[in-house]
């Protein structure tokens, strides 16, 4: 009897694990893909769910030189970001629906007093290491391209 219960528990836990694998949108782990801004290739974590957008790069202690997080929203809006619990100095670029850079800001780590507001409606926000846009001479109207289309999921 105990052996049967043990086997049933193992099968039940395997079933639950398998079901969790089939619903990646329910996890807080962002998908990763490659993209570029102008001619600069980036490895991007995609924050396209409410949960991944809310967490962002919080509590991270490092970010690779050509790595970033791309926040994808359902529709263009006047986006605002702050650096609550974000330990890495970052720059943020706001991109329009047609994936053109509208503006970028350098952000101060681990503070909540300063908010970085998009001055025009943006659908994408790209966070990279602080100074990345300036270092690579990437300015207004630079085009963001992705290896495949990504959409916001709510």
PDB file of C-alpha atoms in Angstrom:
ATOM      1  CA  UNK A   1       0.000   0.000   0.000  1.00  0.00           C
ATOM      2  CA  UNK A   2       2.774   2.466   0.916  1.00  0.00           C
ATOM      3  CA  UNK A   3       4.566   1.643  -2.331  1.00  0.00           C
ATOM      4  CA  UNK A   4       1.436   2.421  -4.365  1.00  0.00           C
ATOM      5  CA  UNK A   5       0.980   5.762  -2.605  1.00  0.00           C
ATOM      6  CA  UNK A   6       4.647   6.578  -3.206  1.00  0.00           C
ATOM      7  CA  UNK A   7       4.345   5.743  -6.902  1.00  0.00           C
ATOM      8  CA  UNK A   8       1.157   7.839  -7.187  1.00  0.00           C
ATOM      9  CA  UNK A   9       2.882  10.793  -5.518  1.00  0.00           C
ATOM     10  CA  UNK A  10       5.844  10.538  -7.897  1.00  0.00           C
ATOM     11  CA  UNK A  11       3.532  10.348 -10.929  1.00  0.00           C
ATOM     12  CA  UNK A  12       1.475  13.272  -9.646  1.00  0.00           C
ATOM     13  CA  UNK A  13       4.564  15.437  -9.116  1.00  0.00           C
ATOM     14  CA  UNK A  14       5.884  14.553 -12.597  1.00  0.00           C
ATOM     15  CA  UNK A  15       2.517  15.506 -14.074  1.00  0.00           C
ATOM     16  CA  UNK A  16       2.519  18.853 -12.264  1.00  0.00           C
ATOM     17  CA  UNK A  17       6.101  19.576 -13.432  1.00  0.00           C
ATOM     18  CA  UNK A  18       5.201  18.673 -17.021  1.00  0.00           C
ATOM     19  CA  UNK A  19       2.143  20.957 -16.921  1.00  0.00           C
ATOM     20  CA  UNK A  20       4.254  23.838 -15.574  1.00  0.00           C
ATOM     21  CA  UNK A  21       6.677  23.392 -18.491  1.00  0.00           C
ATOM     22  CA  UNK A  22       3.824  23.771 -20.969  1.00  0.00           C
ATOM     23  CA  UNK A  23       2.804  27.150 -19.516  1.00  0.00           C
ATOM     24  CA  UNK A  24       5.945  29.334 -19.683  1.00  0.00           C
ATOM     25  CA  UNK A  25       3.862  32.518 -19.430  1.00  0.00           C
ATOM     26  CA  UNK A  26       3.040  31.579 -15.848  1.00  0.00           C
ATOM     27  CA  UNK A  27       6.690  31.682 -14.796  1.00  0.00           C
ATOM     28  CA  UNK A  28       8.730  34.754 -14.039  1.00  0.00           C
ATOM     29  CA  UNK A  29      11.640  33.690 -16.259  1.00  0.00           C
ATOM     30  CA  UNK A  30      11.942  35.910 -19.336  1.00  0.00           C
ATOM     31  CA  UNK A  31      12.589  34.368 -22.743  1.00  0.00           C
ATOM     32  CA  UNK A  32      15.877  35.271 -24.424  1.00  0.00           C
ATOM     33  CA  UNK A  33      16.480  36.254 -28.037  1.00  0.00           C
ATOM     34  CA  UNK A  34      18.931  38.277 -30.098  1.00  0.00           C
ATOM     35  CA  UNK A  35      18.309  41.678 -31.543  1.00  0.00           C
ATOM     36  CA  UNK A  36      20.210  44.758 -32.593  1.00  0.00           C
ATOM     37  CA  UNK A  37      20.024  48.505 -32.408  1.00  0.00           C
ATOM     38  CA  UNK A  38      21.621  50.136 -35.429  1.00  0.00           C
ATOM     39  CA  UNK A  39      24.417  47.606 -36.097  1.00  0.00           C
ATOM     40  CA  UNK A  40      25.051  46.606 -32.467  1.00  0.00           C
ATOM     41  CA  UNK A  41      23.924  43.049 -31.600  1.00  0.00           C
ATOM     42  CA  UNK A  42      22.418  42.412 -28.166  1.00  0.00           C
ATOM     43  CA  UNK A  43      21.358  39.358 -26.213  1.00  0.00           C
ATOM     44  CA  UNK A  44      17.946  40.371 -24.864  1.00  0.00           C
ATOM     45  CA  UNK A  45      15.762  39.060 -22.098  1.00  0.00           C
ATOM     46  CA  UNK A  46      12.159  39.730 -23.040  1.00  0.00           C
ATOM     47  CA  UNK A  47       9.849  41.206 -20.407  1.00  0.00           C
ATOM     48  CA  UNK A  48       6.457  40.917 -22.061  1.00  0.00           C
ATOM     49  CA  UNK A  49       4.194  39.803 -19.219  1.00  0.00           C
ATOM     50  CA  UNK A  50       2.979  41.870 -16.273  1.00  0.00           C
ATOM     51  CA  UNK A  51       5.172  39.807 -13.962  1.00  0.00           C
ATOM     52  CA  UNK A  52       8.404  40.053 -15.982  1.00  0.00           C
ATOM     53  CA  UNK A  53       7.811  43.755 -16.662  1.00  0.00           C
ATOM     54  CA  UNK A  54       7.279  44.435 -12.934  1.00  0.00           C
ATOM     55  CA  UNK A  55      10.444  42.578 -11.912  1.00  0.00           C
ATOM     56  CA  UNK A  56      12.704  43.741 -14.727  1.00  0.00           C
ATOM     57  CA  UNK A  57      16.381  43.737 -13.744  1.00  0.00           C
ATOM     58  CA  UNK A  58      15.726  44.127 -10.012  1.00  0.00           C
ATOM     59  CA  UNK A  59      18.292  42.634  -7.631  1.00  0.00           C
ATOM     60  CA  UNK A  60      20.769  41.766 -10.389  1.00  0.00           C
ATOM     61  CA  UNK A  61      24.402  42.534  -9.665  1.00  0.00           C
ATOM     62  CA  UNK A  62      25.717  42.415 -13.223  1.00  0.00           C
ATOM     63  CA  UNK A  63      24.701  42.652 -16.847  1.00  0.00           C
ATOM     64  CA  UNK A  64      26.919  41.607 -19.751  1.00  0.00           C
ATOM     65  CA  UNK A  65      28.344  44.289 -22.050  1.00  0.00           C
ATOM     66  CA  UNK A  66      26.011  43.558 -24.952  1.00  0.00           C
ATOM     67  CA  UNK A  67      23.072  42.269 -22.962  1.00  0.00           C
ATOM     68  CA  UNK A  68      19.835  43.959 -22.009  1.00  0.00           C
ATOM     69  CA  UNK A  69      16.184  43.602 -21.186  1.00  0.00           C
ATOM     70  CA  UNK A  70      13.498  44.548 -23.676  1.00  0.00           C
ATOM     71  CA  UNK A  71      10.151  45.515 -22.158  1.00  0.00           C
ATOM     72  CA  UNK A  72       7.273  44.913 -24.556  1.00  0.00           C
ATOM     73  CA  UNK A  73       3.920  46.598 -23.949  1.00  0.00           C
ATOM     74  CA  UNK A  74       0.508  45.877 -25.516  1.00  0.00           C
ATOM     75  CA  UNK A  75       0.174  49.324 -27.106  1.00  0.00           C
ATOM     76  CA  UNK A  76       2.089  52.591 -27.322  1.00  0.00           C
ATOM     77  CA  UNK A  77       1.838  54.685 -24.160  1.00  0.00           C
ATOM     78  CA  UNK A  78       3.701  57.325 -22.168  1.00  0.00           C
ATOM     79  CA  UNK A  79       5.942  54.866 -20.324  1.00  0.00           C
ATOM     80  CA  UNK A  80       7.641  55.615 -17.014  1.00  0.00           C
ATOM     81  CA  UNK A  81      10.432  53.667 -15.346  1.00  0.00           C
ATOM     82  CA  UNK A  82      12.245  53.974 -12.049  1.00  0.00           C
ATOM     83  CA  UNK A  83      15.126  52.086 -10.454  1.00  0.00           C
ATOM     84  CA  UNK A  84      13.557  50.567  -7.335  1.00  0.00           C
ATOM     85  CA  UNK A  85      15.736  47.657  -6.159  1.00  0.00           C
ATOM     86  CA  UNK A  86      17.799  47.879  -9.349  1.00  0.00           C
ATOM     87  CA  UNK A  87      21.456  47.733  -8.362  1.00  0.00           C
ATOM     88  CA  UNK A  88      23.089  48.120 -11.784  1.00  0.00           C
ATOM     89  CA  UNK A  89      23.497  51.596 -13.351  1.00  0.00           C
ATOM     90  CA  UNK A  90      21.395  51.423 -16.521  1.00  0.00           C
ATOM     91  CA  UNK A  91      20.427  53.399 -19.587  1.00  0.00           C
ATOM     92  CA  UNK A  92      16.939  53.099 -21.010  1.00  0.00           C
ATOM     93  CA  UNK A  93      15.850  53.680 -24.576  1.00  0.00           C
ATOM     94  CA  UNK A  94      12.206  54.193 -25.464  1.00  0.00           C
ATOM     95  CA  UNK A  95      11.165  52.856 -28.865  1.00  0.00           C
ATOM     96  CA  UNK A  96       8.045  53.607 -30.905  1.00  0.00           C
ATOM     97  CA  UNK A  97       5.633  51.048 -32.291  1.00  0.00           C
ATOM     98  CA  UNK A  98       7.715  50.955 -35.508  1.00  0.00           C
ATOM     99  CA  UNK A  99      10.797  50.199 -33.353  1.00  0.00           C
ATOM    100  CA  UNK A 100      12.594  53.528 -33.781  1.00  0.00           C
ATOM    101  CA  UNK A 101      14.471  55.040 -30.859  1.00  0.00           C
ATOM    102  CA  UNK A 102      12.608  58.038 -29.488  1.00  0.00           C
ATOM    103  CA  UNK A 103      15.023  58.965 -26.686  1.00  0.00           C
ATOM    104  CA  UNK A 104      17.324  57.482 -24.071  1.00  0.00           C
ATOM    105  CA  UNK A 105      18.190  58.282 -20.472  1.00  0.00           C
ATOM    106  CA  UNK A 106      20.938  57.299 -18.036  1.00  0.00           C
ATOM    107  CA  UNK A 107      19.344  56.106 -14.811  1.00  0.00           C
ATOM    108  CA  UNK A 108      20.648  56.175 -11.247  1.00  0.00           C
ATOM    109  CA  UNK A 109      20.672  52.784  -9.495  1.00  0.00           C
ATOM    110  CA  UNK A 110      18.616  51.752  -6.480  1.00  0.00           C
ATOM    111  CA  UNK A 111      16.418  54.794  -5.970  1.00  0.00           C
ATOM    112  CA  UNK A 112      12.763  55.657  -6.303  1.00  0.00           C
ATOM    113  CA  UNK A 113      12.762  59.441  -6.320  1.00  0.00           C
ATOM    114  CA  UNK A 114      13.628  59.955  -9.968  1.00  0.00           C
ATOM    115  CA  UNK A 115      11.263  58.679 -12.655  1.00  0.00           C
ATOM    116  CA  UNK A 116      12.303  58.415 -16.314  1.00  0.00           C
ATOM    117  CA  UNK A 117       9.323  59.330 -18.471  1.00  0.00           C
ATOM    118  CA  UNK A 118       8.924  58.854 -22.196  1.00  0.00           C
ATOM    119  CA  UNK A 119       7.972  62.171 -23.786  1.00  0.00           C
ATOM    120  CA  UNK A 120       6.186  60.412 -26.656  1.00  0.00           C
ATOM    121  CA  UNK A 121       4.151  57.203 -26.724  1.00  0.00           C
ATOM    122  CA  UNK A 122       6.474  54.180 -26.745  1.00  0.00           C
ATOM    123  CA  UNK A 123       5.736  50.479 -27.080  1.00  0.00           C
ATOM    124  CA  UNK A 124       9.186  49.150 -26.188  1.00  0.00           C
ATOM    125  CA  UNK A 125      11.741  50.057 -23.538  1.00  0.00           C
ATOM    126  CA  UNK A 126      15.291  48.720 -23.702  1.00  0.00           C
ATOM    127  CA  UNK A 127      17.470  48.651 -20.582  1.00  0.00           C
ATOM    128  CA  UNK A 128      21.208  48.220 -21.075  1.00  0.00           C
ATOM    129  CA  UNK A 129      24.335  49.083 -19.092  1.00  0.00           C
ATOM    130  CA  UNK A 130      24.614  52.784 -18.367  1.00  0.00           C
ATOM    131  CA  UNK A 131      26.238  54.711 -21.221  1.00  0.00           C
ATOM    132  CA  UNK A 132      25.631  51.959 -23.814  1.00  0.00           C
ATOM    133  CA  UNK A 133      23.717  54.218 -26.232  1.00  0.00           C
ATOM    134  CA  UNK A 134      26.328  57.005 -26.018  1.00  0.00           C
ATOM    135  CA  UNK A 135      29.281  54.592 -26.218  1.00  0.00           C
ATOM    136  CA  UNK A 136      27.966  53.144 -29.492  1.00  0.00           C
ATOM    137  CA  UNK A 137      26.779  56.500 -30.841  1.00  0.00           C
ATOM    138  CA  UNK A 138      23.185  55.284 -31.038  1.00  0.00           C
ATOM    139  CA  UNK A 139      20.731  58.149 -31.198  1.00  0.00           C
ATOM    140  CA  UNK A 140      17.223  59.146 -32.141  1.00  0.00           C
ATOM    141  CA  UNK A 141      15.571  57.107 -34.912  1.00  0.00           C
ATOM    142  CA  UNK A 142      18.019  54.168 -34.628  1.00  0.00           C
ATOM    143  CA  UNK A 143      16.095  51.005 -35.505  1.00  0.00           C
ATOM    144  CA  UNK A 144      15.598  48.071 -33.157  1.00  0.00           C
ATOM    145  CA  UNK A 145      15.408  44.709 -34.931  1.00  0.00           C
ATOM    146  CA  UNK A 146      14.636  41.333 -33.380  1.00  0.00           C
ATOM    147  CA  UNK A 147      15.297  37.812 -34.596  1.00  0.00           C
ATOM    148  CA  UNK A 148      11.565  37.182 -34.345  1.00  0.00           C
ATOM    149  CA  UNK A 149       8.419  39.105 -33.470  1.00  0.00           C
ATOM    150  CA  UNK A 150       7.519  39.444 -29.794  1.00  0.00           C
ATOM    151  CA  UNK A 151       4.201  40.590 -28.368  1.00  0.00           C
ATOM    152  CA  UNK A 152       2.990  41.604 -24.961  1.00  0.00           C
ATOM    153  CA  UNK A 153       1.025  39.008 -23.060  1.00  0.00           C
ATOM    154  CA  UNK A 154      -1.330  40.066 -20.305  1.00  0.00           C
TER     155      UNK A 154
END
